[in-house]
Amino acid sequence: MAATPAQGRWSALALICAGVIGAMACWFSTTAIGPELARVWALSPAEAAWLTNAVQLGFVLGALLSSALNLPDIIPMTRLITGSAILAALANGAVLLQPDFAGLMLARLATGVALAGVYPPALKLMATWFVAGRGLAMGLLVGALTLGSALPHLLRAIGGGPDWRMVVAGASLGALISAAIFGLAVREGPHGFARTRFDPRQTLAVLRDRPLRLANLGYFGHMWELYAMWAWLLAWLGAAADAGPLPANISGVTFAVIASGVVGCALGGWLSDRIGRCLTTAGMMAVSGGCAALIGLAWGGPAWLLLLIAIVWGVTIIGDSAQFSAAASELADARLVGTALTLQLAFGFALTVVAIWLVPVVAGLIGGWRWTFLILLPGPAIGAWAMLRLRALPQAERLAGGRR
């Protein structure tokens, strides 16, 4: 018999999304103020890039440790998320102490480790409230991640570039509010997953599952493109502004492009529950890959054309993200959903470290930013292929109630 919709599930989703927005503001808190921090710490371009990559690496380390110990399947999720959000606020706030560069990197690394205890468990927590409509719910939750990630750009844009300390402090305050929401107002839903005990062989079982491997490969292709675009869009738009007419407030434009992904996440969730996870993700990656190829052509052209491509890219580059997590929650052994989600995220974010590092290297090699985003194209191409292969497997019937 199909599970009946849980009473209060939309209220629970709203609270979970609000908590994710607050915590994820810590992710790009230093990326959004990169120019200011480069002056304060006299950072080279390579060192500035590692301000973002340190968070990515920290997230990977935290996610790998969490999945190896099966923490999301052992510790009550609200307790794990609350403690992690508090740690994220403290680690992010350590930047205000203005440590040396090594201390700055350690603070960012610790922020990433802490956020690995917020986002993956939040995905599993949401799944305890939704069986039917899980794709849309996942989409809205990733939309919350998107909005939280974009918030530092908005904080910087307000007033045309406020004191960088206010951006950092605002992000840490958001994480503390997140901890209060998860600690005081959120509980697990009625469609809970079975608890498990620590067993390293469970991680290997997740890796051996072929349908899950294809879903993960789709996610990895998506991640190759996503965070490199988010991390370097501000720099790309700044260079483009020198070649043609663009709005003066580049931080505001960057916020608008990244935040437009909230619409994409909702659209991707709605489509996924109706036409299937595989078709939705493959279609989104086809469009986002096309935008990565086309945006360089708009360089120096009419501002409206460049902004239109950028907004469509912002919508589609993240619009499929939640559906890979939804697929993992449907394909994995019910006892190992938390481990499967965390492992998927760990490997996906490990790829982002390479992509984020590579983009400015390519820009230097080709003498400018215009065509740099072409390096991201293999990601959505491989990802779309993997999801279409998954669609052909009989196990794909488990996705979205039989919608492939």
Short mmCIF file of C-alpha atoms in Angstrom, two decimals:
data_model
loop_
_atom_site.label_atom_id
_atom_site.label_comp_id
_atom_site.label_asym_id
_atom_site.label_seq_id
_atom_site.Cartn_x
_atom_site.Cartn_y
_atom_site.Cartn_z
CA MET A 1 0.00 0.00 0.00
CA ALA A 2 1.35 3.45 -0.89
CA ALA A 3 2.32 5.66 2.00
CA THR A 4 -0.14 8.44 2.80
CA PRO A 5 1.19 12.02 2.76
CA ALA A 6 2.56 13.04 6.14
CA GLN A 7 0.57 15.70 7.96
CA GLY A 8 2.57 18.90 8.32
CA ARG A 9 5.13 17.87 5.71
CA TRP A 10 5.12 21.24 3.92
CA SER A 11 5.64 23.09 7.20
CA ALA A 12 8.51 20.76 8.00
CA LEU A 13 10.00 21.33 4.54
CA ALA A 14 9.77 25.11 5.00
CA LEU A 15 11.66 24.89 8.30
CA ILE A 16 14.31 22.56 6.86
CA CYS A 17 14.79 24.88 3.87
CA ALA A 18 15.09 27.92 6.14
CA GLY A 19 17.73 26.12 8.18
CA VAL A 20 19.70 25.14 5.09
CA ILE A 21 19.65 28.72 3.76
CA GLY A 22 21.16 30.02 7.00
CA ALA A 23 23.93 27.45 7.25
CA MET A 24 24.91 27.52 3.58
CA ALA A 25 25.57 31.26 3.73
CA CYS A 26 28.93 30.26 5.23
CA TRP A 27 29.97 28.43 2.05
CA PHE A 28 30.82 31.40 -0.19
CA SER A 29 31.23 33.98 2.56
CA THR A 30 34.87 34.58 1.62
CA THR A 31 34.44 33.97 -2.11
CA ALA A 32 32.01 36.88 -2.33
CA ILE A 33 34.56 39.22 -0.71
CA GLY A 34 37.60 37.78 -2.50
CA PRO A 35 38.88 41.18 -3.76
CA GLU A 36 38.75 42.66 -0.25
CA LEU A 37 40.47 39.66 1.34
CA ALA A 38 43.11 39.64 -1.38
CA ARG A 39 44.03 43.18 -0.36
CA VAL A 40 43.94 42.51 3.40
CA TRP A 41 46.06 39.36 3.19
CA ALA A 42 48.03 40.33 0.03
CA LEU A 43 46.86 37.11 -1.64
CA SER A 44 48.01 35.91 -5.02
CA PRO A 45 45.32 34.73 -7.50
CA ALA A 46 46.21 31.11 -6.69
CA GLU A 47 45.87 31.72 -2.95
CA ALA A 48 42.54 33.49 -3.48
CA ALA A 49 41.25 30.45 -5.37
CA TRP A 50 42.04 28.25 -2.38
CA LEU A 51 39.70 30.30 -0.21
CA THR A 52 36.89 28.48 -2.00
CA ASN A 53 38.69 25.19 -2.51
CA ALA A 54 39.48 24.89 1.19
CA VAL A 55 35.74 24.73 1.90
CA GLN A 56 35.27 22.15 -0.85
CA LEU A 57 38.08 20.01 0.57
CA GLY A 58 36.71 20.35 4.08
CA PHE A 59 33.29 19.25 2.90
CA VAL A 60 34.82 16.24 1.15
CA LEU A 61 36.80 15.26 4.25
CA GLY A 62 33.76 15.68 6.49
CA ALA A 63 31.50 13.75 4.13
CA LEU A 64 33.98 10.89 3.71
CA LEU A 65 34.45 10.61 7.47
CA SER A 66 30.70 10.79 8.03
CA SER A 67 29.96 8.11 5.44
CA ALA A 68 32.81 5.85 6.59
CA LEU A 69 31.43 5.97 10.14
CA ASN A 70 27.80 5.84 8.89
CA LEU A 71 27.06 8.87 11.08
CA PRO A 72 23.90 9.97 9.17
CA ASP A 73 22.44 6.51 9.77
CA ILE A 74 23.45 6.30 13.45
CA ILE A 75 23.07 9.76 15.05
CA PRO A 76 19.61 11.39 15.12
CA MET A 77 19.62 13.78 12.20
CA THR A 78 18.40 16.92 13.96
CA ARG A 79 21.11 16.50 16.61
CA LEU A 80 23.83 16.01 14.00
CA ILE A 81 22.71 19.03 11.96
CA THR A 82 22.36 21.31 15.00
CA GLY A 83 25.86 20.60 16.27
CA SER A 84 27.34 20.93 12.78
CA ALA A 85 25.64 24.30 12.16
CA ILE A 86 27.09 25.68 15.40
CA LEU A 87 30.57 24.50 14.37
CA ALA A 88 30.10 26.10 10.93
CA ALA A 89 29.21 29.43 12.54
CA LEU A 90 32.30 29.34 14.77
CA ALA A 91 34.68 28.24 12.02
CA ASN A 92 33.37 30.85 9.60
CA GLY A 93 33.53 33.54 12.28
CA ALA A 94 37.20 32.71 12.92
CA VAL A 95 37.99 34.69 9.75
CA LEU A 96 37.09 37.84 11.71
CA LEU A 97 40.12 37.21 13.92
CA GLN A 98 42.24 37.92 10.83
CA PRO A 99 44.67 35.03 11.24
CA ASP A 100 47.62 34.52 8.92
CA PHE A 101 47.01 32.76 5.62
CA ALA A 102 47.49 29.31 7.15
CA GLY A 103 44.95 30.13 9.84
CA LEU A 104 42.55 31.48 7.25
CA MET A 105 42.79 28.25 5.26
CA LEU A 106 42.28 26.17 8.39
CA ALA A 107 39.14 28.16 9.25
CA ARG A 108 37.72 27.62 5.77
CA LEU A 109 38.61 23.92 5.85
CA ALA A 110 36.82 23.54 9.20
CA THR A 111 33.79 25.36 7.77
CA GLY A 112 33.57 22.79 4.99
CA VAL A 113 33.89 19.88 7.44
CA ALA A 114 31.05 21.33 9.53
CA LEU A 115 28.78 21.88 6.52
CA ALA A 116 29.16 18.20 5.64
CA GLY A 117 27.18 17.56 8.81
CA VAL A 118 24.37 19.89 7.69
CA TYR A 119 23.50 19.39 4.04
CA PRO A 120 23.62 15.58 3.51
CA PRO A 121 21.65 14.81 6.71
CA ALA A 122 19.16 17.54 5.78
CA LEU A 123 18.48 15.69 2.52
CA LYS A 124 17.78 12.48 4.43
CA LEU A 125 15.69 14.38 7.01
CA MET A 126 13.52 15.80 4.24
CA ALA A 127 13.04 12.30 2.79
CA THR A 128 11.45 11.18 6.09
CA TRP A 129 8.60 13.59 5.36
CA PHE A 130 8.13 12.88 1.63
CA VAL A 131 7.57 9.71 -0.37
CA ALA A 132 5.18 11.05 -3.02
CA GLY A 133 6.47 14.40 -4.26
CA ARG A 134 10.01 13.70 -3.11
CA GLY A 135 11.49 15.12 -6.31
CA LEU A 136 9.82 18.49 -5.81
CA ALA A 137 10.73 18.52 -2.12
CA MET A 138 14.35 17.70 -2.95
CA GLY A 139 14.31 20.45 -5.56
CA LEU A 140 13.07 23.03 -3.06
CA LEU A 141 15.71 21.93 -0.56
CA VAL A 142 18.52 22.33 -3.10
CA GLY A 143 16.93 25.65 -3.99
CA ALA A 144 17.49 26.61 -0.35
CA LEU A 145 21.15 25.58 -0.68
CA THR A 146 21.36 27.73 -3.82
CA LEU A 147 19.85 30.77 -2.14
CA GLY A 148 22.08 30.34 0.91
CA SER A 149 25.16 30.03 -1.31
CA ALA A 150 24.20 33.25 -3.13
CA LEU A 151 23.46 35.27 0.03
CA PRO A 152 27.03 36.54 0.61
CA HIS A 153 26.96 38.14 -2.86
CA LEU A 154 23.73 39.89 -1.89
CA LEU A 155 25.24 41.08 1.40
CA ARG A 156 28.19 42.50 -0.50
CA ALA A 157 25.98 44.04 -3.19
CA ILE A 158 23.82 45.91 -0.68
CA GLY A 159 25.37 49.33 -0.36
CA GLY A 160 27.87 48.70 -3.17
CA GLY A 161 30.38 46.64 -1.22
CA PRO A 162 30.08 46.91 2.56
CA ASP A 163 32.82 46.14 5.07
CA TRP A 164 33.90 42.53 4.43
CA ARG A 165 33.51 41.78 8.12
CA MET A 166 29.77 42.34 7.87
CA VAL A 167 29.50 39.66 5.18
CA VAL A 168 31.37 37.13 7.34
CA ALA A 169 29.41 38.05 10.47
CA GLY A 170 26.11 37.85 8.60
CA ALA A 171 26.94 34.35 7.35
CA SER A 172 27.85 33.13 10.84
CA LEU A 173 24.63 34.60 12.23
CA GLY A 174 22.74 32.69 9.56
CA ALA A 175 24.37 29.42 10.69
CA LEU A 176 23.43 30.08 14.32
CA ILE A 177 19.83 30.70 13.29
CA SER A 178 20.00 27.43 11.37
CA ALA A 179 21.16 25.61 14.50
CA ALA A 180 18.22 27.05 16.45
CA ILE A 181 15.74 25.94 13.78
CA PHE A 182 17.02 22.36 13.63
CA GLY A 183 17.53 22.10 17.37
CA LEU A 184 14.19 23.51 18.46
CA ALA A 185 11.65 23.36 15.64
CA VAL A 186 12.36 20.37 13.37
CA ARG A 187 11.76 16.67 13.95
CA GLU A 188 11.98 13.56 11.81
CA GLY A 189 8.97 12.66 9.69
CA PRO A 190 6.91 9.46 9.82
CA HIS A 191 8.66 7.82 6.85
CA GLY A 192 11.91 7.24 8.70
CA PHE A 193 14.71 4.96 7.65
CA ALA A 194 15.93 2.04 9.72
CA ARG A 195 18.85 2.74 12.04
CA THR A 196 22.05 0.86 11.34
CA ARG A 197 25.28 0.06 13.15
CA PHE A 198 28.77 1.05 12.08
CA ASP A 199 30.15 -1.38 9.50
CA PRO A 200 32.77 -0.30 6.90
CA ARG A 201 31.48 -2.99 4.51
CA GLN A 202 28.27 -0.98 4.13
CA THR A 203 30.16 1.75 2.29
CA LEU A 204 31.58 -0.85 -0.11
CA ALA A 205 28.06 -2.21 -0.69
CA VAL A 206 26.95 1.25 -1.79
CA LEU A 207 29.87 1.49 -4.24
CA ARG A 208 29.12 -1.90 -5.83
CA ASP A 209 25.51 -1.04 -6.81
CA ARG A 210 25.48 -0.47 -10.61
CA PRO A 211 22.31 1.70 -10.90
CA LEU A 212 23.57 3.80 -8.01
CA ARG A 213 26.95 4.12 -9.73
CA LEU A 214 25.28 5.50 -12.87
CA ALA A 215 23.24 7.98 -10.83
CA ASN A 216 26.46 9.02 -9.11
CA LEU A 217 28.26 9.42 -12.45
CA GLY A 218 25.46 11.72 -13.57
CA TYR A 219 25.91 13.71 -10.38
CA PHE A 220 29.67 13.90 -10.84
CA GLY A 221 29.26 15.36 -14.33
CA HIS A 222 26.82 17.90 -12.93
CA MET A 223 29.22 18.86 -10.12
CA TRP A 224 32.16 19.32 -12.49
CA GLU A 225 30.24 22.23 -13.98
CA LEU A 226 28.30 23.65 -11.04
CA TYR A 227 30.71 24.90 -8.40
CA ALA A 228 33.36 26.07 -10.86
CA MET A 229 30.75 28.28 -12.49
CA TRP A 230 29.48 29.54 -9.12
CA ALA A 231 33.02 30.20 -7.85
CA TRP A 232 34.30 32.09 -10.92
CA LEU A 233 31.18 33.81 -12.25
CA LEU A 234 32.01 37.03 -10.38
CA ALA A 235 35.50 37.14 -11.91
CA TRP A 236 34.17 36.21 -15.39
CA LEU A 237 31.49 38.92 -15.29
CA GLY A 238 34.01 41.46 -14.01
CA ALA A 239 36.25 40.76 -17.01
CA ALA A 240 33.24 40.80 -19.37
CA ALA A 241 32.23 44.22 -18.03
CA ASP A 242 35.52 45.60 -19.38
CA ALA A 243 34.65 44.31 -22.86
CA GLY A 244 31.05 45.48 -23.12
CA PRO A 245 28.15 47.18 -21.35
CA LEU A 246 27.07 45.43 -18.16
CA PRO A 247 25.43 46.71 -14.95
CA ALA A 248 27.94 48.35 -12.63
CA ASN A 249 26.97 46.21 -9.64
CA ILE A 250 28.59 42.92 -10.69
CA SER A 251 28.00 41.40 -7.24
CA GLY A 252 24.28 42.04 -7.67
CA VAL A 253 24.31 40.39 -11.09
CA THR A 254 26.21 37.40 -9.67
CA PHE A 255 23.63 37.04 -6.89
CA ALA A 256 20.78 37.21 -9.42
CA VAL A 257 22.32 34.54 -11.66
CA ILE A 258 23.08 32.10 -8.83
CA ALA A 259 19.80 32.78 -7.01
CA SER A 260 17.84 32.15 -10.22
CA GLY A 261 18.71 28.52 -9.61
CA VAL A 262 15.94 28.46 -7.00
CA VAL A 263 13.46 28.57 -9.89
CA GLY A 264 15.40 25.81 -11.64
CA CYS A 265 15.32 23.59 -8.57
CA ALA A 266 11.56 23.92 -8.22
CA LEU A 267 11.08 23.34 -11.96
CA GLY A 268 13.43 20.35 -11.93
CA GLY A 269 11.57 18.80 -9.00
CA TRP A 270 8.18 19.33 -10.65
CA LEU A 271 9.37 17.85 -13.95
CA SER A 272 11.16 14.96 -12.29
CA ASP A 273 8.02 13.79 -10.50
CA ARG A 274 6.12 13.89 -13.80
CA ILE A 275 8.44 12.86 -16.66
CA GLY A 276 11.10 11.07 -14.62
CA ARG A 277 14.44 11.66 -12.91
CA CYS A 278 16.59 10.51 -15.84
CA LEU A 279 14.91 12.60 -18.54
CA THR A 280 14.83 15.69 -16.34
CA THR A 281 18.50 15.52 -15.37
CA ALA A 282 19.69 14.72 -18.90
CA GLY A 283 17.63 17.61 -20.29
CA MET A 284 18.87 20.10 -17.71
CA MET A 285 22.49 19.13 -18.37
CA ALA A 286 22.00 19.50 -22.12
CA VAL A 287 20.75 23.07 -21.67
CA SER A 288 23.35 24.07 -19.07
CA GLY A 289 26.14 22.65 -21.20
CA GLY A 290 24.82 24.65 -24.14
CA CYS A 291 24.95 27.81 -22.03
CA ALA A 292 28.56 27.09 -21.05
CA ALA A 293 29.37 26.87 -24.76
CA LEU A 294 27.36 29.94 -25.80
CA ILE A 295 28.10 32.49 -23.09
CA GLY A 296 31.51 33.28 -24.56
CA LEU A 297 29.83 34.28 -27.83
CA ALA A 298 27.91 37.00 -25.97
CA TRP A 299 31.15 38.54 -24.66
CA GLY A 300 31.24 42.22 -25.65
CA GLY A 301 27.77 42.00 -27.20
CA PRO A 302 24.44 43.36 -26.01
CA ALA A 303 24.15 43.17 -22.23
CA TRP A 304 20.66 41.68 -22.44
CA LEU A 305 21.92 38.70 -24.45
CA LEU A 306 24.75 37.89 -22.05
CA LEU A 307 22.47 38.27 -19.04
CA LEU A 308 19.79 36.09 -20.65
CA ILE A 309 22.27 33.26 -21.28
CA ALA A 310 23.67 33.68 -17.75
CA ILE A 311 20.21 33.50 -16.16
CA VAL A 312 19.21 30.43 -18.19
CA TRP A 313 22.50 28.87 -17.15
CA GLY A 314 21.86 29.78 -13.53
CA VAL A 315 18.44 28.12 -13.70
CA THR A 316 19.54 24.88 -15.41
CA ILE A 317 22.98 24.33 -13.88
CA ILE A 318 21.42 23.57 -10.48
CA GLY A 319 17.89 22.58 -11.55
CA ASP A 320 18.82 18.88 -11.77
CA SER A 321 20.97 18.69 -8.66
CA ALA A 322 18.33 17.49 -6.22
CA GLN A 323 17.22 14.71 -8.52
CA PHE A 324 20.52 12.88 -8.21
CA SER A 325 20.00 12.85 -4.45
CA ALA A 326 16.39 11.77 -4.90
CA ALA A 327 17.59 8.96 -7.16
CA ALA A 328 20.15 7.83 -4.59
CA SER A 329 17.48 7.75 -1.87
CA GLU A 330 15.29 5.57 -4.11
CA LEU A 331 17.98 3.23 -5.46
CA ALA A 332 20.00 2.61 -2.29
CA ASP A 333 19.29 0.03 0.42
CA ALA A 334 16.86 1.74 2.82
CA ARG A 335 19.27 1.08 5.73
CA LEU A 336 22.07 2.93 3.94
CA VAL A 337 20.36 5.97 2.45
CA GLY A 338 22.28 8.43 4.61
CA THR A 339 25.61 6.78 3.78
CA ALA A 340 24.75 6.63 0.04
CA LEU A 341 23.80 10.33 -0.04
CA THR A 342 26.88 11.40 1.88
CA LEU A 343 29.21 9.29 -0.26
CA GLN A 344 27.67 10.69 -3.46
CA LEU A 345 28.23 14.21 -2.20
CA ALA A 346 31.78 13.47 -1.03
CA PHE A 347 33.02 12.28 -4.41
CA GLY A 348 31.06 14.96 -6.24
CA PHE A 349 32.57 17.76 -4.18
CA ALA A 350 36.05 16.25 -4.57
CA LEU A 351 35.65 16.82 -8.32
CA THR A 352 34.74 20.46 -7.71
CA VAL A 353 38.17 21.04 -6.16
CA VAL A 354 39.82 20.11 -9.46
CA ALA A 355 37.36 22.12 -11.57
CA ILE A 356 37.65 25.25 -9.41
CA TRP A 357 41.45 25.05 -9.54
CA LEU A 358 41.48 24.45 -13.30
CA VAL A 359 39.29 27.36 -14.44
CA PRO A 360 41.73 30.23 -13.63
CA VAL A 361 44.64 28.11 -14.88
CA VAL A 362 42.91 27.80 -18.26
CA ALA A 363 42.13 31.53 -18.23
CA GLY A 364 45.83 32.22 -17.77
CA LEU A 365 46.86 29.80 -20.52
CA ILE A 366 44.46 31.22 -23.12
CA GLY A 367 45.07 34.83 -22.12
CA GLY A 368 41.64 35.76 -20.77
CA TRP A 369 38.31 34.66 -19.33
CA ARG A 370 36.11 34.70 -22.44
CA TRP A 371 36.29 31.00 -23.41
CA THR A 372 37.32 29.62 -20.06
CA PHE A 373 33.97 28.01 -19.27
CA LEU A 374 34.35 25.66 -22.24
CA ILE A 375 36.47 23.48 -19.93
CA LEU A 376 33.25 22.64 -18.06
CA LEU A 377 31.48 21.05 -21.06
CA PRO A 378 32.65 17.42 -20.52
CA GLY A 379 30.79 17.33 -17.19
CA PRO A 380 27.21 17.76 -18.42
CA ALA A 381 27.95 15.65 -21.52
CA ILE A 382 29.10 12.65 -19.48
CA GLY A 383 26.40 13.21 -16.87
CA ALA A 384 23.60 13.22 -19.44
CA TRP A 385 24.95 10.00 -21.01
CA ALA A 386 25.05 8.27 -17.60
CA MET A 387 21.46 9.18 -16.76
CA LEU A 388 20.18 7.96 -20.12
CA ARG A 389 22.02 4.67 -19.52
CA LEU A 390 20.40 4.42 -16.10
CA ARG A 391 16.99 5.02 -17.68
CA ALA A 392 17.44 1.83 -19.75
CA LEU A 393 17.98 -0.38 -16.68
CA PRO A 394 15.05 -2.22 -15.06
CA GLN A 395 16.01 -0.78 -11.65
CA ALA A 396 15.05 2.66 -12.97
CA GLU A 397 11.45 1.63 -12.24
CA ARG A 398 12.19 2.48 -8.61
CA LEU A 399 12.68 6.12 -9.52
CA ALA A 400 9.81 8.59 -9.00
CA GLY A 401 7.18 5.89 -8.71
CA GLY A 402 8.13 4.30 -12.03
CA ARG A 403 8.81 7.52 -13.94
CA ARG A 404 12.24 7.17 -15.43
#
